[in-house]
XYZ file of C-alpha atoms in Angstrom:
770
model
C 18.238 -146.019 130.202
C 19.710 -144.092 127.299
C 20.835 -140.572 128.455
C 21.322 -137.631 125.927
C 22.559 -134.620 127.734
C 25.271 -134.232 130.258
C 26.932 -131.446 132.143
C 30.503 -131.252 131.672
C 30.830 -132.352 135.375
C 29.097 -135.484 134.592
C 31.595 -136.406 131.598
C 34.961 -137.546 131.191
C 37.571 -138.262 128.293
C 36.484 -141.751 128.634
C 33.248 -140.988 127.321
C 34.224 -140.143 123.878
C 31.486 -142.445 122.134
C 28.737 -141.092 124.135
C 29.813 -137.576 124.153
C 31.801 -136.876 120.880
C 35.410 -136.029 120.844
C 35.113 -132.230 121.954
C 32.249 -132.970 124.618
C 34.402 -135.782 126.152
C 37.907 -133.557 125.938
C 35.817 -130.404 127.611
C 34.344 -132.735 130.281
C 38.225 -133.683 131.041
C 39.386 -130.178 130.880
C 36.728 -129.423 133.592
C 37.787 -132.239 135.841
C 41.174 -130.653 135.424
C 40.119 -127.397 137.053
C 41.094 -125.749 133.753
C 39.350 -122.000 133.075
C 36.709 -123.224 130.585
C 33.178 -121.858 130.122
C 30.695 -123.719 132.025
C 28.201 -125.836 129.769
C 26.970 -129.303 128.728
C 27.025 -131.873 125.824
C 24.309 -133.165 123.668
C 25.219 -136.745 122.627
C 25.757 -137.879 118.995
C 23.044 -140.315 119.844
C 20.606 -137.400 119.735
C 21.628 -136.616 116.119
C 21.144 -140.045 115.116
C 17.512 -140.093 116.701
C 16.737 -136.769 115.121
C 17.357 -138.230 111.531
C 15.375 -141.530 112.739
C 12.521 -139.248 113.713
C 12.038 -137.476 110.427
C 14.070 -134.513 111.357
C 12.290 -134.048 114.624
C 13.770 -133.893 118.199
C 12.716 -136.739 120.221
C 10.822 -135.560 123.700
C 13.469 -137.168 125.827
C 16.407 -134.794 124.380
C 14.099 -131.893 124.833
C 13.272 -132.658 128.256
C 16.819 -133.516 129.298
C 18.294 -130.165 127.569
C 15.765 -128.234 129.435
C 16.708 -129.709 132.584
C 20.319 -129.332 132.439
C 19.895 -125.777 131.233
C 18.165 -124.840 134.283
C 20.850 -126.510 136.478
C 23.315 -124.252 134.524
C 21.339 -121.053 134.996
C 21.156 -121.421 138.544
C 24.860 -122.246 138.952
C 25.667 -119.053 137.108
C 22.646 -116.781 138.481
C 21.573 -116.040 134.954
C 18.560 -116.831 132.882
C 18.918 -117.951 129.278
C 18.357 -114.801 126.937
C 16.384 -112.932 129.562
C 16.856 -110.364 132.484
C 19.467 -107.916 132.954
C 22.330 -110.216 132.971
C 21.238 -112.724 130.189
C 23.000 -116.138 129.755
C 24.100 -115.944 125.953
C 25.562 -119.283 124.774
C 27.304 -121.044 121.735
C 26.507 -124.139 120.115
C 29.454 -126.364 118.345
C 29.341 -129.546 116.756
C 31.647 -132.219 117.907
C 31.698 -135.640 116.288
C 33.764 -138.461 117.592
C 36.630 -137.347 115.300
C 37.894 -133.810 114.051
C 35.875 -132.329 111.137
C 37.438 -128.759 111.128
C 35.343 -126.038 109.830
C 33.090 -128.497 108.152
C 30.091 -127.559 110.101
C 29.768 -124.094 111.465
C 29.541 -123.034 114.892
C 26.837 -120.366 115.938
C 27.550 -117.887 118.627
C 25.603 -115.586 120.734
C 22.445 -117.730 120.906
C 19.918 -116.015 123.298
C 20.271 -112.568 121.979
C 17.166 -110.618 121.160
C 15.438 -107.428 121.202
C 15.038 -107.360 125.135
C 18.303 -109.596 126.131
C 20.643 -107.352 123.997
C 19.553 -104.406 126.284
C 20.510 -106.427 129.373
C 23.929 -107.360 127.738
C 24.534 -103.335 126.885
C 23.829 -102.416 130.419
C 26.111 -105.560 131.985
C 28.829 -104.988 129.483
C 28.633 -101.183 129.592
C 29.456 -101.193 126.188
C 26.117 -100.717 123.869
C 28.426 -100.799 120.648
C 29.896 -104.365 121.459
C 26.349 -105.792 122.642
C 24.556 -104.271 119.629
C 27.352 -105.592 117.132
C 27.123 -109.109 118.786
C 23.530 -108.982 118.010
C 23.705 -107.993 114.599
C 26.330 -110.785 114.048
C 24.158 -113.358 115.700
C 20.918 -112.324 113.393
C 22.963 -112.715 110.306
C 24.966 -115.888 111.231
C 21.702 -117.543 112.366
C 19.769 -116.611 109.384
C 22.096 -117.948 107.098
C 22.779 -121.303 108.993
C 19.108 -121.912 110.666
C 16.758 -120.020 107.890
C 18.634 -120.685 104.878
C 19.150 -117.343 103.549
C 21.876 -116.759 101.243
C 24.977 -114.468 102.783
C 24.780 -112.293 99.740
C 21.532 -111.084 100.755
C 22.989 -109.641 104.152
C 26.197 -108.533 102.060
C 24.122 -106.357 99.850
C 22.607 -104.521 103.160
C 26.044 -104.296 104.690
C 27.526 -102.846 101.619
C 24.632 -100.582 101.235
C 25.137 -98.742 104.841
C 28.828 -98.696 104.370
C 28.666 -96.941 101.387
C 26.402 -94.484 102.506
C 28.692 -93.999 105.434
C 31.770 -93.980 103.547
C 33.225 -96.899 105.924
C 34.948 -100.082 104.986
C 34.137 -102.223 107.869
C 30.986 -102.941 109.953
C 32.711 -102.713 112.948
C 33.094 -98.759 112.305
C 29.339 -98.216 112.439
C 27.721 -96.411 115.197
C 25.203 -97.997 117.490
C 22.314 -96.111 115.708
C 23.474 -97.321 112.405
C 23.947 -101.128 113.920
C 20.225 -100.873 114.864
C 19.272 -99.771 111.526
C 21.074 -102.598 109.869
C 19.676 -105.184 112.145
C 16.021 -103.713 111.376
C 17.129 -104.194 107.527
C 18.145 -107.971 108.230
C 14.573 -108.558 109.687
C 13.012 -107.216 106.394
C 15.493 -109.673 104.450
C 14.245 -112.349 106.732
C 10.443 -111.904 106.040
C 10.980 -111.216 102.512
C 12.743 -114.606 101.895
C 11.105 -116.901 104.492
C 7.887 -115.221 105.113
C 8.705 -115.622 108.742
C 9.795 -113.171 111.591
C 13.319 -113.550 113.042
C 12.686 -115.552 116.239
C 12.849 -113.605 119.683
C 12.261 -116.794 121.782
C 15.529 -118.075 123.111
C 14.414 -121.737 123.067
C 13.007 -121.367 119.674
C 16.570 -120.128 118.623
C 18.193 -122.891 120.394
C 16.265 -125.569 118.601
C 16.430 -124.052 115.366
C 20.185 -123.888 115.622
C 20.280 -127.561 116.583
C 18.347 -128.237 113.464
C 20.930 -126.478 111.455
C 23.783 -128.243 112.852
C 21.931 -131.949 112.390
C 20.887 -130.692 108.903
C 24.369 -129.708 108.071
C 25.629 -133.204 109.315
C 23.844 -134.704 106.368
C 25.099 -131.971 103.857
C 26.688 -132.813 100.721
C 29.921 -131.044 102.244
C 30.126 -132.963 105.426
C 29.173 -136.019 103.888
C 31.913 -135.533 101.302
C 34.401 -134.863 104.029
C 33.527 -138.114 105.885
C 33.654 -140.099 102.614
C 37.302 -138.483 101.631
C 38.489 -139.401 105.101
C 37.062 -142.758 105.626
C 34.551 -141.593 108.178
C 31.342 -142.956 106.805
C 30.878 -145.264 109.812
C 29.974 -142.238 112.134
C 26.768 -141.621 112.051
C 25.917 -138.408 114.081
C 27.444 -135.252 115.839
C 27.424 -134.356 119.298
C 26.759 -130.621 120.221
C 28.301 -128.690 123.040
C 26.684 -125.817 124.477
C 28.802 -123.214 126.501
C 28.335 -120.046 128.232
C 29.731 -117.220 125.991
C 33.130 -115.432 126.557
C 32.877 -112.171 124.674
C 36.305 -111.462 123.044
C 34.901 -108.598 121.427
C 34.066 -106.919 124.597
C 36.705 -104.240 124.367
C 40.158 -103.816 123.286
C 41.371 -105.828 126.596
C 39.615 -108.900 125.052
C 40.492 -111.133 122.220
C 40.851 -114.237 120.853
C 43.607 -116.812 119.792
C 44.821 -120.324 118.285
C 47.651 -122.062 119.863
C 49.703 -125.130 119.221
C 51.993 -126.470 121.993
C 54.481 -127.018 119.210
C 54.810 -125.942 115.501
C 52.745 -127.726 113.519
C 54.820 -127.441 110.421
C 58.125 -128.223 111.967
C 57.592 -130.009 115.334
C 59.863 -127.223 117.064
C 58.896 -127.323 120.759
C 57.103 -124.134 122.117
C 53.947 -122.157 121.730
C 53.256 -121.428 118.123
C 50.107 -119.454 116.720
C 47.831 -116.242 116.143
C 45.881 -114.056 118.083
C 43.993 -110.827 117.747
C 42.404 -108.439 120.190
C 38.813 -107.338 119.917
C 37.921 -110.243 117.706
C 35.835 -113.285 117.876
C 37.408 -116.853 117.564
C 34.966 -117.926 114.486
C 36.266 -114.707 112.705
C 39.883 -115.522 113.560
C 39.460 -119.243 112.239
C 37.653 -118.070 109.003
C 40.778 -117.347 107.213
C 39.365 -113.976 106.242
C 41.818 -111.910 108.541
C 45.251 -111.989 108.722
C 46.036 -112.084 112.595
C 49.153 -111.217 114.815
C 51.815 -114.001 115.950
C 51.230 -115.569 118.820
C 54.544 -114.451 120.449
C 53.492 -110.800 120.419
C 50.805 -111.433 123.122
C 54.060 -111.827 125.376
C 54.347 -108.125 124.854
C 50.662 -106.921 124.938
C 49.573 -109.072 127.979
C 52.477 -111.083 129.514
C 50.295 -112.370 132.188
C 47.876 -113.869 129.798
C 50.861 -115.454 127.799
C 52.545 -117.025 130.926
C 49.243 -118.584 132.144
C 48.680 -120.050 128.562
C 51.987 -121.349 128.344
C 51.550 -123.268 131.896
C 48.246 -124.543 130.830
C 49.405 -125.759 127.554
C 52.143 -127.859 128.982
C 49.473 -129.250 131.436
C 47.698 -130.077 128.627
C 50.133 -131.748 126.350
C 51.204 -133.872 129.396
C 47.676 -135.054 130.085
C 46.706 -135.920 126.538
C 50.213 -137.195 125.674
C 50.108 -135.284 122.339
C 50.591 -131.887 120.591
C 47.608 -129.560 121.470
C 45.594 -127.272 119.215
C 44.290 -124.734 121.836
C 41.337 -122.236 121.375
C 41.375 -119.602 123.669
C 39.436 -116.255 124.417
C 40.338 -113.286 126.549
C 37.450 -111.078 128.304
C 38.233 -108.046 129.838
C 41.688 -109.474 130.741
C 40.713 -112.740 131.794
C 41.937 -116.199 129.736
C 39.421 -118.760 128.802
C 40.266 -122.007 127.295
C 37.184 -122.951 124.849
C 38.575 -126.141 123.629
C 41.947 -128.263 123.074
C 42.422 -131.161 120.588
C 45.085 -133.240 119.471
C 46.689 -130.879 116.655
C 46.772 -131.921 113.125
C 50.270 -131.721 112.197
C 52.265 -131.790 108.860
C 53.995 -135.192 108.313
C 57.403 -134.034 109.656
C 56.012 -132.527 112.430
C 54.117 -135.667 113.425
C 57.157 -137.931 113.363
C 59.514 -135.179 115.098
C 56.902 -134.697 117.801
C 56.511 -138.352 118.212
C 60.051 -138.973 118.746
C 60.495 -135.843 121.015
C 57.604 -136.885 123.367
C 59.546 -140.432 123.923
C 62.764 -138.485 124.496
C 60.847 -136.305 127.001
C 59.383 -139.427 128.787
C 55.714 -138.429 127.951
C 55.415 -141.596 125.814
C 56.700 -144.859 125.234
C 58.266 -145.993 122.126
C 55.130 -148.449 121.735
C 52.739 -145.453 122.365
C 54.656 -143.053 120.042
C 54.285 -145.734 117.222
C 50.428 -146.184 117.882
C 49.992 -142.516 118.094
C 51.730 -141.580 114.521
C 48.879 -141.256 112.128
C 50.190 -143.803 109.480
C 48.274 -142.176 106.473
C 50.277 -138.905 107.035
C 53.457 -140.657 106.347
C 52.866 -140.806 102.432
C 53.125 -137.019 102.642
C 56.770 -137.215 104.072
C 58.271 -137.281 100.792
C 58.039 -133.857 99.136
C 59.658 -131.267 96.936
C 62.034 -128.413 98.086
C 63.604 -125.687 96.101
C 66.879 -126.384 94.493
C 69.079 -123.811 96.119
C 72.115 -123.875 94.075
C 74.076 -121.008 93.998
C 73.857 -120.116 90.086
C 70.350 -120.769 90.111
C 68.574 -117.737 88.913
C 65.088 -117.204 90.699
C 63.067 -114.297 90.507
C 61.027 -113.584 93.762
C 57.642 -111.791 93.323
C 55.802 -112.021 96.630
C 56.142 -113.267 99.835
C 53.525 -114.414 102.613
C 53.104 -116.645 105.689
C 54.283 -120.346 105.260
C 51.496 -122.731 105.257
C 53.414 -126.021 104.839
C 57.190 -126.921 104.391
C 56.777 -128.192 100.653
C 57.473 -126.640 97.389
C 55.771 -126.753 93.890
C 55.560 -125.492 90.294
C 52.292 -125.327 88.554
C 49.667 -123.295 86.356
C 47.753 -120.199 88.253
C 44.096 -121.010 88.583
C 41.620 -118.404 90.336
C 38.350 -120.512 89.838
C 38.298 -123.449 92.288
C 35.571 -125.001 89.726
C 38.127 -125.472 86.940
C 40.411 -127.569 89.324
C 38.635 -130.995 89.170
C 38.701 -130.539 85.328
C 42.346 -129.601 84.846
C 43.519 -132.276 87.515
C 42.081 -134.845 85.370
C 44.248 -133.848 82.774
C 47.394 -134.141 84.822
C 47.958 -130.553 85.157
C 50.183 -129.297 88.205
C 47.722 -126.459 89.627
C 48.323 -123.679 92.104
C 45.073 -122.248 93.197
C 44.754 -118.479 94.146
C 42.116 -117.450 96.602
C 41.482 -114.352 98.525
C 40.753 -116.237 101.927
C 42.188 -119.315 103.422
C 38.699 -121.048 103.527
C 37.469 -124.584 104.188
C 35.190 -123.794 101.070
C 38.201 -124.659 99.312
C 38.457 -128.095 100.667
C 37.658 -130.366 97.845
C 39.932 -128.196 95.350
C 42.627 -128.457 97.893
C 42.805 -132.266 97.755
C 43.567 -131.664 93.713
C 46.162 -129.075 93.818
C 49.760 -128.859 93.934
C 49.842 -125.313 95.710
C 47.843 -122.488 97.406
C 48.204 -119.053 97.471
C 45.925 -116.548 99.713
C 45.496 -112.932 100.011
C 44.400 -113.330 103.698
C 44.418 -116.132 106.213
C 46.909 -117.600 108.779
C 48.612 -120.968 109.524
C 46.119 -121.619 112.083
C 42.878 -121.256 109.979
C 40.733 -124.470 109.677
C 41.612 -125.030 106.242
C 45.324 -125.113 106.765
C 44.729 -128.393 108.586
C 44.465 -130.018 105.102
C 47.257 -128.013 103.681
C 49.617 -129.112 106.596
C 48.400 -132.879 106.626
C 48.853 -133.281 102.549
C 52.009 -131.294 102.203
C 50.429 -128.794 99.671
C 53.013 -126.188 98.858
C 51.474 -122.721 100.302
C 51.729 -119.021 100.849
C 49.168 -117.414 103.260
C 48.439 -113.981 103.432
C 50.375 -112.311 100.763
C 50.073 -108.737 101.609
C 50.895 -107.388 98.198
C 48.262 -109.919 96.316
C 45.339 -108.460 94.628
C 43.013 -110.927 93.114
C 40.756 -109.826 90.113
C 38.666 -112.765 89.568
C 36.553 -111.308 86.883
C 39.679 -110.610 84.548
C 41.192 -113.959 85.746
C 44.412 -112.257 86.834
C 46.255 -111.018 89.956
C 48.724 -108.218 90.914
C 51.549 -108.859 93.269
C 53.217 -105.706 93.857
C 54.507 -104.656 90.185
C 54.032 -108.079 88.750
C 50.858 -109.089 86.849
C 50.039 -112.635 86.675
C 47.159 -114.158 84.638
C 45.477 -117.375 84.703
C 47.700 -120.312 83.263
C 50.860 -118.678 84.031
C 53.570 -120.695 85.730
C 55.049 -120.038 89.028
C 57.028 -121.599 91.763
C 56.251 -121.349 95.605
C 58.603 -121.892 98.533
C 56.181 -123.031 101.172
C 58.732 -123.488 103.821
C 59.701 -119.600 103.394
C 56.731 -118.340 102.226
C 58.079 -117.334 98.897
C 56.769 -116.896 95.339
C 58.837 -117.229 92.280
C 58.191 -116.341 88.613
C 58.339 -119.373 86.419
C 59.466 -123.019 86.975
C 62.517 -123.203 89.369
C 64.202 -126.855 89.597
C 62.963 -128.710 92.703
C 64.468 -131.566 94.540
C 63.372 -134.380 96.969
C 63.316 -133.194 100.600
C 65.759 -135.267 102.744
C 64.755 -137.746 105.184
C 64.570 -136.345 108.762
C 66.481 -138.293 111.402
C 63.509 -138.633 113.663
C 61.801 -140.847 111.005
C 64.943 -143.140 110.854
C 64.752 -143.332 114.862
C 60.858 -144.112 114.414
C 61.821 -146.976 111.930
C 64.206 -148.389 114.342
C 61.792 -148.548 117.264
C 59.039 -149.999 114.756
C 61.622 -152.725 113.857
C 61.483 -154.169 117.451
C 57.727 -154.407 117.432
C 56.944 -155.529 113.608
C 55.564 -158.670 112.775
C 55.604 -158.216 109.039
C 57.781 -156.505 106.189
C 56.895 -153.253 104.565
C 57.664 -153.230 100.742
C 57.312 -150.402 98.170
C 55.647 -149.806 94.805
C 58.079 -148.156 92.674
C 58.507 -148.302 88.754
C 61.774 -146.769 88.174
C 65.296 -145.953 90.060
C 64.421 -142.673 91.164
C 61.030 -144.000 93.151
C 63.240 -146.896 94.464
C 65.732 -144.776 95.845
C 63.311 -142.708 97.451
C 61.238 -145.625 99.059
C 64.482 -147.152 100.349
C 65.185 -143.999 101.904
C 61.862 -144.119 103.770
C 62.402 -147.703 105.082
C 61.063 -149.902 102.439
C 62.528 -153.667 102.790
C 62.142 -154.499 99.175
C 60.067 -153.676 95.845
C 56.664 -155.145 96.495
C 55.574 -154.430 92.788
C 57.543 -152.883 89.812
C 55.189 -152.514 86.880
C 57.762 -152.948 84.076
C 55.391 -151.281 81.470
C 56.082 -147.941 83.388
C 59.701 -148.265 82.405
C 59.005 -148.159 78.609
C 57.451 -144.840 78.616
C 60.625 -143.005 78.378
C 60.619 -141.786 74.635
C 63.768 -143.750 73.494
C 62.325 -146.937 74.973
C 58.857 -146.282 73.799
C 60.123 -145.654 70.174
C 61.756 -149.160 70.055
C 58.906 -150.856 71.973
C 56.334 -149.276 69.345
C 58.456 -150.500 66.263
C 58.592 -153.984 67.768
C 54.811 -153.806 68.193
C 54.024 -152.533 64.878
C 56.241 -154.814 62.698
C 54.857 -158.142 61.216
C 58.085 -159.480 60.807
C 59.241 -162.038 63.942
C 62.778 -161.359 63.140
C 62.843 -157.430 62.956
C 60.922 -157.701 65.960
C 63.157 -159.940 68.097
C 66.154 -157.496 66.769
C 64.438 -154.544 68.030
C 63.650 -156.177 71.398
C 67.288 -157.228 71.762
C 68.234 -153.707 71.231
C 65.800 -152.802 74.101
C 67.262 -155.575 76.348
C 70.640 -153.778 76.146
C 69.104 -150.430 77.392
C 66.544 -151.878 79.955
C 69.084 -154.079 81.757
C 70.698 -150.634 82.968
C 67.651 -149.763 84.806
C 67.034 -153.407 86.335
C 70.886 -153.272 87.519
C 70.214 -150.116 89.288
C 67.225 -151.484 91.120
C 69.084 -154.181 91.952
C 72.056 -152.250 93.268
C 69.938 -149.886 95.526
C 68.001 -153.191 96.799
C 70.889 -155.515 97.115
C 69.908 -158.338 99.248
C 66.429 -157.588 99.197
C 63.521 -158.809 97.133
C 62.343 -157.109 94.069
C 59.035 -158.322 92.620
C 58.859 -157.257 88.990
C 55.528 -157.632 86.900
C 56.082 -158.358 83.531
C 54.276 -156.443 80.610
C 50.820 -156.443 81.412
C 48.601 -154.095 79.281
C 47.273 -155.257 75.698
C 49.884 -154.199 73.145
C 47.596 -151.722 71.454
C 47.635 -149.345 74.569
C 51.157 -148.488 73.292
C 50.277 -147.434 70.125
C 48.369 -144.144 69.565
C 44.791 -144.439 68.026
C 43.933 -141.036 67.027
C 44.923 -139.974 63.438
C 47.330 -136.998 64.371
C 49.247 -139.241 66.692
C 49.458 -141.986 64.121
C 50.786 -139.717 61.472
C 53.443 -138.281 63.861
C 54.653 -141.695 64.686
C 54.562 -142.894 61.219
C 56.908 -139.974 60.474
C 59.195 -140.837 63.512
C 59.524 -144.640 62.383
C 59.792 -143.755 58.918
C 57.068 -146.248 57.882
C 53.770 -145.984 56.148
C 50.767 -144.568 58.544
C 48.648 -147.500 57.091
C 50.826 -150.096 59.067
C 50.208 -148.165 62.267
C 46.342 -148.133 61.661
C 46.465 -151.749 60.578
C 48.353 -153.079 63.683
C 46.322 -150.877 66.070
C 43.259 -152.021 64.621
C 44.411 -155.984 64.689
C 45.591 -155.726 68.304
C 42.688 -153.361 69.813
C 40.654 -155.103 72.469
C 36.926 -154.751 73.010
C 37.513 -154.836 76.529
C 41.203 -154.198 77.386
C 40.651 -155.440 81.049
C 39.694 -158.719 79.973
C 41.569 -159.209 76.649
C 44.968 -160.266 75.237
C 46.968 -158.880 78.110
C 49.250 -160.216 80.989
C 50.210 -163.858 80.625
C 47.783 -164.533 77.734
C 50.101 -161.994 75.833
C 53.010 -164.006 76.725
C 51.292 -167.243 75.571
C 50.556 -165.724 71.976
C 53.515 -163.468 71.715
C 56.380 -165.247 73.791
C 58.858 -162.821 72.306
C 57.880 -159.824 74.622
C 58.284 -161.845 77.913
C 61.477 -163.164 76.461
C 62.995 -159.847 75.877
C 61.830 -158.779 79.402
C 62.998 -161.837 81.495
C 66.454 -161.564 79.692
C 66.698 -158.036 80.307
C 66.449 -158.905 84.371
C 68.654 -162.020 84.242
C 71.662 -160.404 82.334
C 71.142 -157.134 84.889
C 71.267 -159.753 87.666
C 74.521 -161.517 86.311
C 76.102 -158.114 86.001
C 75.010 -156.941 89.257
C 76.550 -160.216 90.795
C 80.160 -159.293 88.991
C 79.834 -155.813 91.053
C 79.411 -157.616 94.388
C 75.645 -157.156 94.415
C 73.098 -159.658 95.537
C 70.170 -159.447 93.451
C 66.757 -161.177 94.426
C 64.627 -160.824 91.356
C 61.053 -162.110 92.016
C 59.306 -162.332 88.237
C 55.376 -161.941 88.499
C 53.109 -163.155 86.016
C 49.909 -160.989 85.650
C 46.515 -161.837 84.967
C 47.152 -165.703 85.476
C 43.895 -167.665 85.355
C 45.250 -171.378 86.072
C 47.967 -173.258 87.200
C 48.412 -174.769 83.550
C 48.724 -171.353 82.155
C 51.304 -170.460 84.967
C 53.321 -173.430 83.884
C 53.251 -172.537 80.147
C 54.839 -169.156 80.909
C 57.110 -170.160 83.553
C 58.791 -172.572 81.143
C 59.471 -169.738 78.713
C 61.267 -167.881 81.879
C 63.136 -170.902 82.929
C 64.546 -171.377 79.316
C 65.736 -167.857 79.323
C 67.435 -168.537 82.679
C 69.232 -171.587 81.423
C 70.108 -169.598 78.078
C 71.587 -166.442 79.962
C 73.485 -168.734 82.787
C 71.122 -167.386 85.383
C 69.526 -170.463 86.293
C 72.259 -171.667 88.333
C 73.815 -168.328 89.367
C 71.007 -166.329 90.372
C 68.422 -166.839 93.138
C 65.376 -166.006 91.282
C 61.446 -166.781 91.988
C 58.402 -166.945 89.560
C 55.229 -165.869 91.068
C 51.517 -165.290 90.049
C 49.525 -162.051 90.436
C 45.746 -163.050 91.232
C 43.283 -160.862 89.400
C 41.110 -163.175 88.064
C 38.279 -164.746 89.829
C 38.821 -168.477 88.569
C 42.647 -167.899 89.822
C 41.782 -166.841 93.152
C 39.316 -169.954 93.580
C 42.074 -172.259 92.450
C 45.081 -170.699 94.571
C 45.632 -174.206 96.066
C 46.580 -175.351 92.757
C 48.662 -172.315 91.980
C 50.371 -172.617 95.225
C 51.940 -175.944 93.977
C 53.590 -174.440 91.064
C 54.240 -170.683 91.934
C 57.087 -169.607 94.182
C 54.808 -166.795 95.531
C 51.229 -165.290 95.248
C 50.119 -161.734 95.249
C 46.468 -160.531 94.993
C 45.708 -157.456 92.627
C 42.623 -155.812 94.297
C 41.838 -153.752 91.256
C 41.101 -156.007 88.522
C 39.985 -158.889 90.968
C 37.516 -156.504 92.363
C 35.934 -155.452 89.001
C 35.764 -158.852 87.765
C 34.100 -160.122 90.738
């Protein structure tokens, strides 16, 4: 029979599908005897059933939860939301994978007009108890009753202004009681309902809000962006509250067993005294460094250090630990495998092998492969004669550097990113609300926040250059400007940020490629011992080839030759060759282009000596290289010193109704063979000259948009003729292959395989045409 609710003692790490990641991990931590708050897990299946049952909890889930909650009450000697010592709980979502900060946790469930009195007596701290109640009413009403946060913010501001205070925690008990009554009026005004005093009703409404949030555009978008659409529901963990705001001997923190930016071994993180974990993770505060806890509470730090080593060894990965301190006692709220920067991911993987925690194969399997694409990043070029004007400092959020234009409104990011702008987003808080915008920007600067806030996970993973908690930063969103100390910056101004050191520089500062870390080379060496295939690169110029080689590519899997002609001097000659009606002039211009282009190919062969280089010959339709708007056409006419009418006429003549299906690729080579002749000649001459330098070139010429074996044979004949003409036929080991992008070609690959030396499948065009 299907079960939906489990006590921690009934679960384990092996039950991740039934309990979700958080629930299975907490169950395992319970088995390890770690100091975690007692609780239970509601299976992700309950969330799925809720959706199938028209957003209604099925009776079995309700019965099981009531039964397990009663067991929890008896074991603790407390009643949920009742009595002089009430059981107050938290509900936290937890699917099979991490979704940090996407669905909000709700804490202090069970507080009401009666239980708050019991909590105040038990804690001997009325201010703490009533403030916890106030926070719960606000958070619950926003999440479970769909009231806009601004409604409560207005009430908060009103009482703070009346008392000439800046922070709600400065309010007296009577003021907090009054504010709660103001909240109740807001709730009644905007929902027509009263705030629920029944703890069970609070619990089920909170469950509703979590399940509904699972289907929200934000959560759905996150799963879509991270290829998690196969996960259909979230689990929920219910735990006894640990009150980190009880007094000045209480607090909360986030710890990593190794530095998530660099991989350096040792505790790294943040903490604050007398604060909730949710506030700490929100990115709205600037906490203290975790190593300062060693001075404040040395026993707690020592205990945390010991427990962190146990967790890392047990789960064989760097751990991200959430903890709370209640009246001097440490409680672990959760521990999960840490999301690391790409460099740290590789370094820690190798280190764990060297420390005998992982085997080489386990290390290779542990590394999150998509993260490796962010290993190549930019750094500040620290030349001695380089003039840089430092205007601000903050906390390092990543190891990358970037230059870009300042933007204050995240709603503008998508539009500007589509235009190819490099954007630095400025924000007051380091918030998960910025998640979508952060996927499109080059850099991120915040006034508050920390490297352990939920949104910092994305920053680390994608190597987004970032400076967090810049204490001198003041943002004025209405005027779209900010002040950093004495410097005023406006939207659109260019700055450079050094994420590794948390520095902000005025203007554009030269950047260089980050060096390859030695641990990455070690990882590749281990992988070579297990691999069953080669990994090649996509690279369109010598710089990209050099970078790909440094990161272990065993050849060029695709070089788009047309990308090489976008350099201004080459593009000018190519445009002249396209526009002229004279075949002799076209051939003459293309011959000049051969002498320029061969140098780029020779550099490719030099970098990839002895490794295959697949070069796709000119693929786009010719009109795409000629501007279609009047202004650009006039500018080109002046540059080439020809009548603008010639450009307009030739553009119209070559324009394709459907560029994807028109005169392009190998069909272009059949109609205008001189264009493939010049490209192939460039490749062969470069290869011949490379041989004379002791290089072993292995050019693989790829024909795009091939539709049949007959078409391939026609174009291959042109290539063979050039090979004979240049002397490459007998001196260069080359291949001619086909790029399968047309359904007809895909269906006749058995025929193409007889005449082509190799075949590749182009998923983009093939998908669009199928």
